[in-house]
PDB file of N, CA, C and O in Angstrom:
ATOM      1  N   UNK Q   1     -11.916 -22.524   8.700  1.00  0.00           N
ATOM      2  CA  UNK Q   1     -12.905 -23.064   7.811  1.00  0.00           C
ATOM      3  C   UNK Q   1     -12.223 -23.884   6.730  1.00  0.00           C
ATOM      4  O   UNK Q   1     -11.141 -23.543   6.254  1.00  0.00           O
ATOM      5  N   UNK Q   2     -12.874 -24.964   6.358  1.00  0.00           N
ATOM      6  CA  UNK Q   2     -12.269 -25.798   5.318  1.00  0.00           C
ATOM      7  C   UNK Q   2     -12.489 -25.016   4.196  1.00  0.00           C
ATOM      8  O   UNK Q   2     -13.332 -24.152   3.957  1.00  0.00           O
ATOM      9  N   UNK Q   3     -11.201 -25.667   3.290  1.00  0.00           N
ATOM     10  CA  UNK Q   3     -11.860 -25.070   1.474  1.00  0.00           C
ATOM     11  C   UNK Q   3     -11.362 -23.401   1.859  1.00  0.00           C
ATOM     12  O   UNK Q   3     -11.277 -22.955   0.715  1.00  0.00           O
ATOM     13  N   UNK Q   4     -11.160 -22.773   2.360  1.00  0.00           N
ATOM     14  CA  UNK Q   4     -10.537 -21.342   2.325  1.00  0.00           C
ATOM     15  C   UNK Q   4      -9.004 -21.192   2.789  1.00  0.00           C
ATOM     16  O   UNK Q   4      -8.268 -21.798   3.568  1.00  0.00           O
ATOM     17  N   UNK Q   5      -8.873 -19.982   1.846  1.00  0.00           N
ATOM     18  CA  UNK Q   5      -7.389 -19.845   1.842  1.00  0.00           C
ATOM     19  C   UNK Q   5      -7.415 -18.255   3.102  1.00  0.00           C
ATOM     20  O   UNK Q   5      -8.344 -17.450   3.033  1.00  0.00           O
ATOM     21  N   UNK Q   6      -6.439 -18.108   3.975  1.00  0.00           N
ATOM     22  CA  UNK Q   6      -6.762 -16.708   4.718  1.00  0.00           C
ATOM     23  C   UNK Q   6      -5.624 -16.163   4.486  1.00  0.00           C
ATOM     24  O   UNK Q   6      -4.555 -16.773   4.497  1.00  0.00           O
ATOM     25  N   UNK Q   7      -5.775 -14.920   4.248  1.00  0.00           N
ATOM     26  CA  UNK Q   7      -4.115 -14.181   4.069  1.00  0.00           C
ATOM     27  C   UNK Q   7      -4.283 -13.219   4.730  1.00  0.00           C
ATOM     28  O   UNK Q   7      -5.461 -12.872   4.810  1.00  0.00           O
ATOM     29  N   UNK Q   8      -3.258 -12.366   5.484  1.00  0.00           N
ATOM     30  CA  UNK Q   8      -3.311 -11.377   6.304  1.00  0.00           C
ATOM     31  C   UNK Q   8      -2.555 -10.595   5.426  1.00  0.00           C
ATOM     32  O   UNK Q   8      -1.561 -11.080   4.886  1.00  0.00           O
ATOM     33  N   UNK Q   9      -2.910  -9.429   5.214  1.00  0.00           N
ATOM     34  CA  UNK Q   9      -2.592  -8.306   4.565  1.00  0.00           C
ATOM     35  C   UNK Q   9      -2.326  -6.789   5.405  1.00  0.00           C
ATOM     36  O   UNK Q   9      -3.123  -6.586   6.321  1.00  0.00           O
ATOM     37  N   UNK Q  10      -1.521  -5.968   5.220  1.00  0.00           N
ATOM     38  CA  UNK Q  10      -1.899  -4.681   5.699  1.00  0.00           C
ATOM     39  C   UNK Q  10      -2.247  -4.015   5.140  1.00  0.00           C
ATOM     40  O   UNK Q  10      -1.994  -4.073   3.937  1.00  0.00           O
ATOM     41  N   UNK Q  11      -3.185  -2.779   5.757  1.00  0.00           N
ATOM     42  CA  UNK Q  11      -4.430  -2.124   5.258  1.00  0.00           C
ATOM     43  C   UNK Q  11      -3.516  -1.037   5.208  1.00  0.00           C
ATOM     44  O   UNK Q  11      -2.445  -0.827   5.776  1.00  0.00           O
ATOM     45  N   UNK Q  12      -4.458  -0.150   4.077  1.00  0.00           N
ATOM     46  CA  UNK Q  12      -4.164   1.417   4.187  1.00  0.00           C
ATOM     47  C   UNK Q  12      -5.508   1.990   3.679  1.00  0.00           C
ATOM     48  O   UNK Q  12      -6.249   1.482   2.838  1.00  0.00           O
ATOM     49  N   UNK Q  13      -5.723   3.466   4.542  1.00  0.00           N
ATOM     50  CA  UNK Q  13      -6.630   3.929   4.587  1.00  0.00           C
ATOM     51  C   UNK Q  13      -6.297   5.212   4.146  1.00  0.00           C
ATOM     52  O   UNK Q  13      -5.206   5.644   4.517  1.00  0.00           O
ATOM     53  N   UNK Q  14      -7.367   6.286   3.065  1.00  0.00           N
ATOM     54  CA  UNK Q  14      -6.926   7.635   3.093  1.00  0.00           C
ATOM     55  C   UNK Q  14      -7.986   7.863   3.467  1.00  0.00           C
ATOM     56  O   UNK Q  14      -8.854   6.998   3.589  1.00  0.00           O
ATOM     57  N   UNK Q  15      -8.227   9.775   3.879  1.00  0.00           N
ATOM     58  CA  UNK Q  15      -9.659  10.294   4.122  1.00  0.00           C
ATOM     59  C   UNK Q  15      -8.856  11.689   3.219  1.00  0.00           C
ATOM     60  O   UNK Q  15      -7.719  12.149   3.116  1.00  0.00           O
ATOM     61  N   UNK Q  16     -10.540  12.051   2.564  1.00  0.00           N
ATOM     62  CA  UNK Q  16     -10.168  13.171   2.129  1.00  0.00           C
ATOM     63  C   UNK Q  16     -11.337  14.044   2.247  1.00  0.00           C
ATOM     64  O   UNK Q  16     -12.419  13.490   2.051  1.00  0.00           O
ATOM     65  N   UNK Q  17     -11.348  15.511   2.575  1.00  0.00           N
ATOM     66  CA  UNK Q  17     -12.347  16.345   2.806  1.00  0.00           C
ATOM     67  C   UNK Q  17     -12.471  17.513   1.140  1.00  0.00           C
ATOM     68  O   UNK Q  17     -11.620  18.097   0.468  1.00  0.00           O
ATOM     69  N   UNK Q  18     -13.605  17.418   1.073  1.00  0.00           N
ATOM     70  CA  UNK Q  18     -13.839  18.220  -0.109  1.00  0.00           C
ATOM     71  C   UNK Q  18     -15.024  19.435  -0.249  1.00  0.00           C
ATOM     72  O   UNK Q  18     -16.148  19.111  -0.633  1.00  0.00           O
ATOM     73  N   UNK Q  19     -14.695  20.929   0.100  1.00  0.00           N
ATOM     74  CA  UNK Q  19     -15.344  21.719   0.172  1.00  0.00           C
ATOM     75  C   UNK Q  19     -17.010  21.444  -0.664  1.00  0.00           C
ATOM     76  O   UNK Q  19     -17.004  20.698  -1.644  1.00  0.00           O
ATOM     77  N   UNK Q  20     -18.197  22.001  -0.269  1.00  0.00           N
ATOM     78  CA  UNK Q  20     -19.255  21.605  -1.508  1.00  0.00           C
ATOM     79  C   UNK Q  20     -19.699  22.947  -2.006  1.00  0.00           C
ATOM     80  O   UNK Q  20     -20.821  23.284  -2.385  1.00  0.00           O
ATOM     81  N   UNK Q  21     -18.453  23.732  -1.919  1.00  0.00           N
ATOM     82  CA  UNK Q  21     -19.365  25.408  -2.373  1.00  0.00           C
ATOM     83  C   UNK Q  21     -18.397  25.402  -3.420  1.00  0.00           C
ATOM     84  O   UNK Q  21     -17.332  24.794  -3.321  1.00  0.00           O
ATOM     85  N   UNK Q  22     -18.750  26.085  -4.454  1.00  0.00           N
ATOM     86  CA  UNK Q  22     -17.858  26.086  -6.158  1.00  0.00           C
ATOM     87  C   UNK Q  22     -16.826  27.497  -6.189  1.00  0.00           C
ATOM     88  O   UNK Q  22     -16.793  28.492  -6.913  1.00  0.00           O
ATOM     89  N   UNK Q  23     -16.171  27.121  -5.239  1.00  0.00           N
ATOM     90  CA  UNK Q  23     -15.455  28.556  -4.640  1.00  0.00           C
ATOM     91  C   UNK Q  23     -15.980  29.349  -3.733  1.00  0.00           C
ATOM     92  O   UNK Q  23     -16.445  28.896  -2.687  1.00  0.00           O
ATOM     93  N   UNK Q  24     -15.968  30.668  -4.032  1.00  0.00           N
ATOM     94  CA  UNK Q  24     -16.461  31.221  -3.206  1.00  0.00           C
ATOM     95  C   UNK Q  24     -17.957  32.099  -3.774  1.00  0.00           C
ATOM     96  O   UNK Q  24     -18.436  33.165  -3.388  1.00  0.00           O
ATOM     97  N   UNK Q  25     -18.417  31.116  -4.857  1.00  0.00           N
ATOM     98  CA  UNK Q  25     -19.879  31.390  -5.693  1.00  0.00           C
ATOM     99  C   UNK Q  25     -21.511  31.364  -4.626  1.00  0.00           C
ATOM    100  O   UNK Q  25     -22.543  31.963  -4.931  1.00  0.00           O
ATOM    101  N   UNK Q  26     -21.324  30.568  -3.478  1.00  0.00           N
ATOM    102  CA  UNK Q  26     -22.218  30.038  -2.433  1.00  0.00           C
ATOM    103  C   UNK Q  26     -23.295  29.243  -3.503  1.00  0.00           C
ATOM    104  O   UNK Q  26     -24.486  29.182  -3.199  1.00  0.00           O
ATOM    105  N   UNK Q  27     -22.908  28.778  -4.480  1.00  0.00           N
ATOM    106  CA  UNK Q  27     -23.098  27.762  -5.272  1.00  0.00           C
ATOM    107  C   UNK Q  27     -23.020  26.143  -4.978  1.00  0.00           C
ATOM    108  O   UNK Q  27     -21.954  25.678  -5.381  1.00  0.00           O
ATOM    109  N   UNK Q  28     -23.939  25.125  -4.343  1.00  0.00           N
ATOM    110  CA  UNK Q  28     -23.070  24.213  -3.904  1.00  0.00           C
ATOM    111  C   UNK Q  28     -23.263  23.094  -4.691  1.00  0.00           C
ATOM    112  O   UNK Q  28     -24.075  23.008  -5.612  1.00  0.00           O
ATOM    113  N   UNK Q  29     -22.546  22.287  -4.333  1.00  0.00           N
ATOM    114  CA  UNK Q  29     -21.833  21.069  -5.310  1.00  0.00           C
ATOM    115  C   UNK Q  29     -22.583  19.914  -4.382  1.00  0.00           C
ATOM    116  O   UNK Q  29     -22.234  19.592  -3.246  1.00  0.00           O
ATOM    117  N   UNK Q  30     -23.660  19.386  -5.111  1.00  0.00           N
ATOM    118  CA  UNK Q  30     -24.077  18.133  -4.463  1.00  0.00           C
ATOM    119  C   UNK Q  30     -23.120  16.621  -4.128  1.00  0.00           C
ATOM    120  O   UNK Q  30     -22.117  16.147  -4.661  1.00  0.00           O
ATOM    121  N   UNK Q  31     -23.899  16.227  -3.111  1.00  0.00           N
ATOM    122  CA  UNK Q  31     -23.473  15.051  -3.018  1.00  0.00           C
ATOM    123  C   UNK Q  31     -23.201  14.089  -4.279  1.00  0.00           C
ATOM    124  O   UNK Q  31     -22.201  13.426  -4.555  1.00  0.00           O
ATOM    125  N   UNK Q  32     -24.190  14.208  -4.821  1.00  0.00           N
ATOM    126  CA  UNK Q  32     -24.569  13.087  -6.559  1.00  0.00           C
ATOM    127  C   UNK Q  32     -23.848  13.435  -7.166  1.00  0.00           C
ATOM    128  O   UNK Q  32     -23.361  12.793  -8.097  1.00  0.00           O
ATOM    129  N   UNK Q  33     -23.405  15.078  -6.688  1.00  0.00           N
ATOM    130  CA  UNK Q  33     -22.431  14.950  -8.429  1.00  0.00           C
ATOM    131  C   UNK Q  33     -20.771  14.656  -7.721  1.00  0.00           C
ATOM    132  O   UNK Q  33     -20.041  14.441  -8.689  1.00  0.00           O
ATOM    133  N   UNK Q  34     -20.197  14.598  -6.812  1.00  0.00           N
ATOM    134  CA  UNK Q  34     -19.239  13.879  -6.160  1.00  0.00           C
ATOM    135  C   UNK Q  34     -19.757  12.123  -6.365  1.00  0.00           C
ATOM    136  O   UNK Q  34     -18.963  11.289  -6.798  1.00  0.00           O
ATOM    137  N   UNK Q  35     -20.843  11.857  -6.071  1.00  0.00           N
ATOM    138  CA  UNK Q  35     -21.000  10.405  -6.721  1.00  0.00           C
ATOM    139  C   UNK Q  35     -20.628  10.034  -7.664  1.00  0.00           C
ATOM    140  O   UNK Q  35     -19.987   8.983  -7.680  1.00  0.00           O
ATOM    141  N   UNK Q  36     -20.855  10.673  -8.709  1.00  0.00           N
ATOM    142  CA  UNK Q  36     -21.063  10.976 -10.223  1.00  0.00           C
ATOM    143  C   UNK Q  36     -19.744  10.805 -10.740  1.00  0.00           C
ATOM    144  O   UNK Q  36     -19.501   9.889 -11.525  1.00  0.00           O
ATOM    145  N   UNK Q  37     -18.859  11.626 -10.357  1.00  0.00           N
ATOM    146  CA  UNK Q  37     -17.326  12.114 -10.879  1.00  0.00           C
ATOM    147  C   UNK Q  37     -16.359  10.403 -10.170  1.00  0.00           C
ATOM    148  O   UNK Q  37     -15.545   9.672 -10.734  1.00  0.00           O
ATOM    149  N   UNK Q  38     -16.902  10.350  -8.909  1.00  0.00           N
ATOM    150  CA  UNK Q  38     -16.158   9.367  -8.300  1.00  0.00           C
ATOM    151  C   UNK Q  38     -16.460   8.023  -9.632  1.00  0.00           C
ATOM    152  O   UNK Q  38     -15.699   7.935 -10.596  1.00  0.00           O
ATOM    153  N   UNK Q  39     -17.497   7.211  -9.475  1.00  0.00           N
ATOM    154  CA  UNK Q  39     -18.164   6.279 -10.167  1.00  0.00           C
ATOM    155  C   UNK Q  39     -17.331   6.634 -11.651  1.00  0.00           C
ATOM    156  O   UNK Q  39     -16.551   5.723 -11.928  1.00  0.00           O
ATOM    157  N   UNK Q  40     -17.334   7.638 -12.545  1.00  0.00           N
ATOM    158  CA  UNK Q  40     -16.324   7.779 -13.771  1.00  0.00           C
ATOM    159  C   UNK Q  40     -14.927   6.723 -13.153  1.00  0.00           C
ATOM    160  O   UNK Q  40     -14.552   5.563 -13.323  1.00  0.00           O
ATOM    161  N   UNK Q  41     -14.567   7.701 -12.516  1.00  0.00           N
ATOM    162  CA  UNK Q  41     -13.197   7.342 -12.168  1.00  0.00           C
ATOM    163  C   UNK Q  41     -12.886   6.097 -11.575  1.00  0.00           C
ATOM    164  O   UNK Q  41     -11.743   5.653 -11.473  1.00  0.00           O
ATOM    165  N   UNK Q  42     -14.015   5.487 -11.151  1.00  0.00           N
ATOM    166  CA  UNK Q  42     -13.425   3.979 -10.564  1.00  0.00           C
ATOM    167  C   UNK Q  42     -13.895   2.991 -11.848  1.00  0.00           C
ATOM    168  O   UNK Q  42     -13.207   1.971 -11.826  1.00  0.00           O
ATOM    169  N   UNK Q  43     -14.733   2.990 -12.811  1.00  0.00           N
ATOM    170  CA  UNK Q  43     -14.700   2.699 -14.084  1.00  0.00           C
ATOM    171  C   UNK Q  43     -13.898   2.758 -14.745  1.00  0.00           C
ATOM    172  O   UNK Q  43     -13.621   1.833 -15.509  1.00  0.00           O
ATOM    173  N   UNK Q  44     -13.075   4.146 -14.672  1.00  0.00           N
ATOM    174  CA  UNK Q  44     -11.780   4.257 -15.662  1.00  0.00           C
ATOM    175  C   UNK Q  44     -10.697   3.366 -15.117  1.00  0.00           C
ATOM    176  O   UNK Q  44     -10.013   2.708 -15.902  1.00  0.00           O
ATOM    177  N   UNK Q  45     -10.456   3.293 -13.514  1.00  0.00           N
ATOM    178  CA  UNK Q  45      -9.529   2.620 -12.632  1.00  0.00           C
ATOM    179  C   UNK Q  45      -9.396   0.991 -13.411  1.00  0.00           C
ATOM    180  O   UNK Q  45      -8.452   0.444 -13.980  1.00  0.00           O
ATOM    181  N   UNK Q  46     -10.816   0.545 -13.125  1.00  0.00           N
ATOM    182  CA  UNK Q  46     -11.261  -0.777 -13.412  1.00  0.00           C
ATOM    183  C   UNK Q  46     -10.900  -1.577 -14.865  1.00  0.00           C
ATOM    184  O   UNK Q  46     -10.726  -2.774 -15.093  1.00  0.00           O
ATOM    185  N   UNK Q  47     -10.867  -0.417 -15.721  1.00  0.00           N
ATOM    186  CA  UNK Q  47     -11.266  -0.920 -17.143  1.00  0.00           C
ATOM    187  C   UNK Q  47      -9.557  -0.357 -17.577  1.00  0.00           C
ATOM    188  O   UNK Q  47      -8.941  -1.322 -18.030  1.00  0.00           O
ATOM    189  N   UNK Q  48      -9.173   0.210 -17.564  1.00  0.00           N
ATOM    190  CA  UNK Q  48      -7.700   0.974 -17.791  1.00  0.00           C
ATOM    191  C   UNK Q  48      -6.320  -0.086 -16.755  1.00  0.00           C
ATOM    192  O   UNK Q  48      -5.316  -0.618 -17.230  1.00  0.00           O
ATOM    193  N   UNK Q  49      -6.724  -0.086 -15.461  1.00  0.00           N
ATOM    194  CA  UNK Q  49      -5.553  -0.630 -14.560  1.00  0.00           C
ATOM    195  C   UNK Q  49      -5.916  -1.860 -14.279  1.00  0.00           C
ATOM    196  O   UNK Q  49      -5.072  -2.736 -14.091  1.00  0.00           O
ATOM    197  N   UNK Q  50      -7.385  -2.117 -14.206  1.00  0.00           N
ATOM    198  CA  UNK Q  50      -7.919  -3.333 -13.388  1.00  0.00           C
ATOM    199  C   UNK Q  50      -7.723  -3.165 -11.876  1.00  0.00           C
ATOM    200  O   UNK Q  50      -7.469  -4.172 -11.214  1.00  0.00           O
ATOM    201  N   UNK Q  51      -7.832  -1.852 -11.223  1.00  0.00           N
ATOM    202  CA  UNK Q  51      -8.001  -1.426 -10.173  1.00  0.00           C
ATOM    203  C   UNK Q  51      -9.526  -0.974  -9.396  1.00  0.00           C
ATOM    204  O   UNK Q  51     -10.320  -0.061  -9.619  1.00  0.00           O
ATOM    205  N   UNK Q  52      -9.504  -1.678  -8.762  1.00  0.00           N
ATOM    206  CA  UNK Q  52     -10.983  -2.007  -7.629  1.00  0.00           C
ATOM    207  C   UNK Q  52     -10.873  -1.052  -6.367  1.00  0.00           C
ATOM    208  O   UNK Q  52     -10.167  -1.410  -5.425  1.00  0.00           O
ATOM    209  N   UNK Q  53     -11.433  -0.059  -6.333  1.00  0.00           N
ATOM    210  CA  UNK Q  53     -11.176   1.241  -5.845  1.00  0.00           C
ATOM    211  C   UNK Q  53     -12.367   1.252  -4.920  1.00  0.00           C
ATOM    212  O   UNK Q  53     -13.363   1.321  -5.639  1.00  0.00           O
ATOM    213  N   UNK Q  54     -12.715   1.214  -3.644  1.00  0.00           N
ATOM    214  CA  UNK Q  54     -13.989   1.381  -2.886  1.00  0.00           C
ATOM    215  C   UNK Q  54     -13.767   2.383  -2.257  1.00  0.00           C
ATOM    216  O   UNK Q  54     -12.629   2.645  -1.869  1.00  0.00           O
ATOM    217  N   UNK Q  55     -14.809   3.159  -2.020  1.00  0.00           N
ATOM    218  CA  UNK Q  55     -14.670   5.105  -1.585  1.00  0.00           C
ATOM    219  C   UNK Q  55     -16.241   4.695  -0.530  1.00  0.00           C
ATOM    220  O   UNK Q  55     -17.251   4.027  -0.752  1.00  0.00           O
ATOM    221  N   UNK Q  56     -15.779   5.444   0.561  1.00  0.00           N
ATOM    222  CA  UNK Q  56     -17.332   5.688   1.299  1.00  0.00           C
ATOM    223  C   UNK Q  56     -17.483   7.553   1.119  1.00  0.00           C
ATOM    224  O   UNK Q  56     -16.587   8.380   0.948  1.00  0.00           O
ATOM    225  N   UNK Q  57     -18.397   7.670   1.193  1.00  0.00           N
ATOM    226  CA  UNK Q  57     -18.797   8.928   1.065  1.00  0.00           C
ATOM    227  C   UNK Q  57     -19.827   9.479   1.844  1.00  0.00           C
ATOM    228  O   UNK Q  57     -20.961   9.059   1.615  1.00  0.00           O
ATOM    229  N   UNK Q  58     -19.621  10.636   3.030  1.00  0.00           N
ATOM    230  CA  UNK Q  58     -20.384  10.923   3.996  1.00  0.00           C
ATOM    231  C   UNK Q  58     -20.401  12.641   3.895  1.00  0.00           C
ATOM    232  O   UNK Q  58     -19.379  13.262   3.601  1.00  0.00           O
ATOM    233  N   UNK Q  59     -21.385  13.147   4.111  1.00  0.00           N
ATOM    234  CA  UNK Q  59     -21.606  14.380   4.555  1.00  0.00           C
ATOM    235  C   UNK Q  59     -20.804  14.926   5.763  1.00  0.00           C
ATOM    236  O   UNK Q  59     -20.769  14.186   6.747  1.00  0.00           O
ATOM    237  N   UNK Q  60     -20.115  16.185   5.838  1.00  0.00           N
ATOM    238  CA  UNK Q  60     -19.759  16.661   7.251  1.00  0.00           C
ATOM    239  C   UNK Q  60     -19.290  18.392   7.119  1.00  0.00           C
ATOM    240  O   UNK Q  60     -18.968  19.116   6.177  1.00  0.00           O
ATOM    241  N   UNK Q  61     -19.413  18.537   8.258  1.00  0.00           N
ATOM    242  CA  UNK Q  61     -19.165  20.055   8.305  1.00  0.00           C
ATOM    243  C   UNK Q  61     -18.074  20.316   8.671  1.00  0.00           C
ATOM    244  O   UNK Q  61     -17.744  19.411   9.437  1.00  0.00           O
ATOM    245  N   UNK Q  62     -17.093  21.215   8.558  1.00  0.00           N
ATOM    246  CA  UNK Q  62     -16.000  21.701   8.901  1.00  0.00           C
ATOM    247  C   UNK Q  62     -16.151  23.068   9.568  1.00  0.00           C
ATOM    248  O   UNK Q  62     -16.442  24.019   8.843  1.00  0.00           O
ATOM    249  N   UNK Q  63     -15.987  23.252  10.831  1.00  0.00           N
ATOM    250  CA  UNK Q  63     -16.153  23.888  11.987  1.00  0.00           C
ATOM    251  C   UNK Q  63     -14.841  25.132  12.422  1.00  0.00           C
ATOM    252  O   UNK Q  63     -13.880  24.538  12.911  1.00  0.00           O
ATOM    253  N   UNK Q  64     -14.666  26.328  12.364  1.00  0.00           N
ATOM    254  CA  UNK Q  64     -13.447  27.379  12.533  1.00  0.00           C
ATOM    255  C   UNK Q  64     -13.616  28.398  12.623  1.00  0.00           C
ATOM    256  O   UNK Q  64     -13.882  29.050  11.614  1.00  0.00           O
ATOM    257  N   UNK Q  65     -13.527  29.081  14.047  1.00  0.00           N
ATOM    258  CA  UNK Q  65     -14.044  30.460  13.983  1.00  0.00           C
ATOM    259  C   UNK Q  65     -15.503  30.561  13.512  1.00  0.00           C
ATOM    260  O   UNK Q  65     -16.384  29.708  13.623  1.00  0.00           O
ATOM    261  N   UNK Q  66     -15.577  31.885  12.918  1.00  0.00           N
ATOM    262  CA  UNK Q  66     -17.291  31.681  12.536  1.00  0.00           C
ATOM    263  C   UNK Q  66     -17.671  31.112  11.313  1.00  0.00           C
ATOM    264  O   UNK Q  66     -18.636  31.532  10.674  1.00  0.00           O
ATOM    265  N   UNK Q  67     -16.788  29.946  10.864  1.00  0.00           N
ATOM    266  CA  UNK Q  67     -16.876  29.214   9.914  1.00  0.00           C
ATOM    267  C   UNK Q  67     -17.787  27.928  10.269  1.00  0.00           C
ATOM    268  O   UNK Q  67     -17.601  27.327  11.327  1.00  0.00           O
ATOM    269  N   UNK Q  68     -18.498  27.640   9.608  1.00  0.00           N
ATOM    270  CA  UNK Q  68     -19.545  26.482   9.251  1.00  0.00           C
ATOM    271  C   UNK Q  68     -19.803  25.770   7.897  1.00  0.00           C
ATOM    272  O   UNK Q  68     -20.934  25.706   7.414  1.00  0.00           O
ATOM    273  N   UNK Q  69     -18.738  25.254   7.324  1.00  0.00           N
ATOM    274  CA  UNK Q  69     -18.828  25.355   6.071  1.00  0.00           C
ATOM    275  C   UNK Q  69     -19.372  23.167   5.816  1.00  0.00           C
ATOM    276  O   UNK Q  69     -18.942  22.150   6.361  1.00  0.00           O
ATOM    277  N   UNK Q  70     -20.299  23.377   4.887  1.00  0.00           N
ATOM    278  CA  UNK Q  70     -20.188  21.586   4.140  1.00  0.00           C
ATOM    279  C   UNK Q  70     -19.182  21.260   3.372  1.00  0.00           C
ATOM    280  O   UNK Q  70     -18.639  21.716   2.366  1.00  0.00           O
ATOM    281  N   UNK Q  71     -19.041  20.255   4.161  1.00  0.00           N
ATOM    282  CA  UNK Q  71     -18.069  19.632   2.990  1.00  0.00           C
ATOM    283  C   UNK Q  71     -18.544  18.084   2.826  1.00  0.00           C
ATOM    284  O   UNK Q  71     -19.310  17.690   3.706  1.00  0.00           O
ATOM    285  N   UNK Q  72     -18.188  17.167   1.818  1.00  0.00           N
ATOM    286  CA  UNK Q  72     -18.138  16.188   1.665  1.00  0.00           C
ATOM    287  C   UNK Q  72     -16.799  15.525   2.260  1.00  0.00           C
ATOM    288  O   UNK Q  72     -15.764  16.190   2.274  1.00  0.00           O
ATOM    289  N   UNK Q  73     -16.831  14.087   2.795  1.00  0.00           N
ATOM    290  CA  UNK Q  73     -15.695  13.267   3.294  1.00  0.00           C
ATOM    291  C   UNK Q  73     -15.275  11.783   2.573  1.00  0.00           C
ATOM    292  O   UNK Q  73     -15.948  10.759   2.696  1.00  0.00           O
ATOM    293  N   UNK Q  74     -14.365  11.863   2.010  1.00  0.00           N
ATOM    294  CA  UNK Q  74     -14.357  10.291   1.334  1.00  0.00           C
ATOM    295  C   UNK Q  74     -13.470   9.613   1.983  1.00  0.00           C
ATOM    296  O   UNK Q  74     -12.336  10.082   2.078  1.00  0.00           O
ATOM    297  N   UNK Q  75     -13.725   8.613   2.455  1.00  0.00           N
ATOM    298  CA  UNK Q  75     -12.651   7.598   2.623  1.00  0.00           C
ATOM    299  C   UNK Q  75     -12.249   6.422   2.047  1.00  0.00           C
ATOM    300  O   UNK Q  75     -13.180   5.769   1.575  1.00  0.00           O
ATOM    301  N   UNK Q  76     -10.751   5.771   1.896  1.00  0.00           N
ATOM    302  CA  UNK Q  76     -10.858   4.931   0.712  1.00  0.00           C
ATOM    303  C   UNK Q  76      -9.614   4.013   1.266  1.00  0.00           C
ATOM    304  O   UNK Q  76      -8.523   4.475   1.601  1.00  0.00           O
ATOM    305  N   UNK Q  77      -9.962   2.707   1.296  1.00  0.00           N
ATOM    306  CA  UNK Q  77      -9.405   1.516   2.250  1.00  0.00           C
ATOM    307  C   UNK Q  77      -8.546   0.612   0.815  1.00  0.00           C
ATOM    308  O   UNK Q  77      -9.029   0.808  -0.300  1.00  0.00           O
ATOM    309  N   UNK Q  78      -7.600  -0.113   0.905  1.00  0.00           N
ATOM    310  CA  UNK Q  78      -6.721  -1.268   0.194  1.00  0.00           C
ATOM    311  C   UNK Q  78      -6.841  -2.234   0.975  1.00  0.00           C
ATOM    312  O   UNK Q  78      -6.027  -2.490   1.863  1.00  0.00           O
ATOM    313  N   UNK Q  79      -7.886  -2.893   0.732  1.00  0.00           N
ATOM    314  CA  UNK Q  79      -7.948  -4.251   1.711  1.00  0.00           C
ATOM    315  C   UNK Q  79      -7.909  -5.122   1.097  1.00  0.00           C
ATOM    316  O   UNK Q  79      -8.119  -5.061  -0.115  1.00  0.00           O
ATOM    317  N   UNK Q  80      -7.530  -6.606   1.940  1.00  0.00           N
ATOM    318  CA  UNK Q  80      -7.470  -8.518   0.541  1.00  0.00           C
ATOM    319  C   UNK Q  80      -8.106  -7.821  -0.535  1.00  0.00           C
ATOM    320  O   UNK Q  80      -7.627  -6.935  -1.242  1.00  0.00           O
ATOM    321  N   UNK Q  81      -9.098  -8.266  -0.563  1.00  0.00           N
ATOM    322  CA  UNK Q  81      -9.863  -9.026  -1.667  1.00  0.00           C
ATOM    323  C   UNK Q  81      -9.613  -7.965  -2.630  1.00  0.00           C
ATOM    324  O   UNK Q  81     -10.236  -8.269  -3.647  1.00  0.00           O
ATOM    325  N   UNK Q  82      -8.887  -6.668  -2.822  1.00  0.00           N
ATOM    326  CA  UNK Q  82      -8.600  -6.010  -4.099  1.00  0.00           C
ATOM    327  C   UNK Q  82      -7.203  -5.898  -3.523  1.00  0.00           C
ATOM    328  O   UNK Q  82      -7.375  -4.782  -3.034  1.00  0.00           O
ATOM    329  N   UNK Q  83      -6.059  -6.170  -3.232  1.00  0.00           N
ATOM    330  CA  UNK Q  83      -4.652  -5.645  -2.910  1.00  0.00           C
ATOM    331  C   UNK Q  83      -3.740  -4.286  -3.640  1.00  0.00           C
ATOM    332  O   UNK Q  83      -3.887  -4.543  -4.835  1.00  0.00           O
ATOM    333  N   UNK Q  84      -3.496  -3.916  -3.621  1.00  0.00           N
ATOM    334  CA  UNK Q  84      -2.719  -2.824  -4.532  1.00  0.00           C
ATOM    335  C   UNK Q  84      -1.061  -2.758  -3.462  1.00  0.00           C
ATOM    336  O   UNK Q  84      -0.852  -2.577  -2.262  1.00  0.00           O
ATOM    337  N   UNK Q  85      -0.116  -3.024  -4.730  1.00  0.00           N
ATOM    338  CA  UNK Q  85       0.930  -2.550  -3.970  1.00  0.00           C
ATOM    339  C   UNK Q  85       1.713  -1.361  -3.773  1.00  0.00           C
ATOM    340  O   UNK Q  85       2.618  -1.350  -2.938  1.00  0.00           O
TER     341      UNK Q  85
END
């Protein structure tokens, strides 16, 4: 395409799993408030480092023995258009 610059970059990806029970209270920890805490922190990223932090965030269960437990899953990509070295 004219008028664009393309750069090839390599990606990095983390995933992280995060129990949603508040120990072992059977108390659970919503999705929103993992929204909640994340959204602080990529504000602080933004405004403190000038770091552009994108997180997906999905529901999932973690499966073991007669374990069935929720957890939340984040995953979080370094791609172009924000680079971090």
């Amino acid at each position: 395409m004219d008028g664009y610059n393309q750069e090839t970059l390599e990606t990095y990806t983390a995933t992280v799993s995060l129990g949603q029970e508040d120990g072992y209270t059977q108390r659970i920890i919503l999705g929103d408030d993992y929204i909640h805490a994340i959204q602080a922190y990529q504000h602080d990223l933004r405004s403190t480092k000038e770091i552009y932090l994108s997180v997906s965030i999905s529901e999932s269960r973690i499966i073991h023995g007669g374990q069935n437990e929720p957890h939340i899953r984040l995953e979080f990509i370094n791609y172009p258009p924000f680079p971090l070295k």
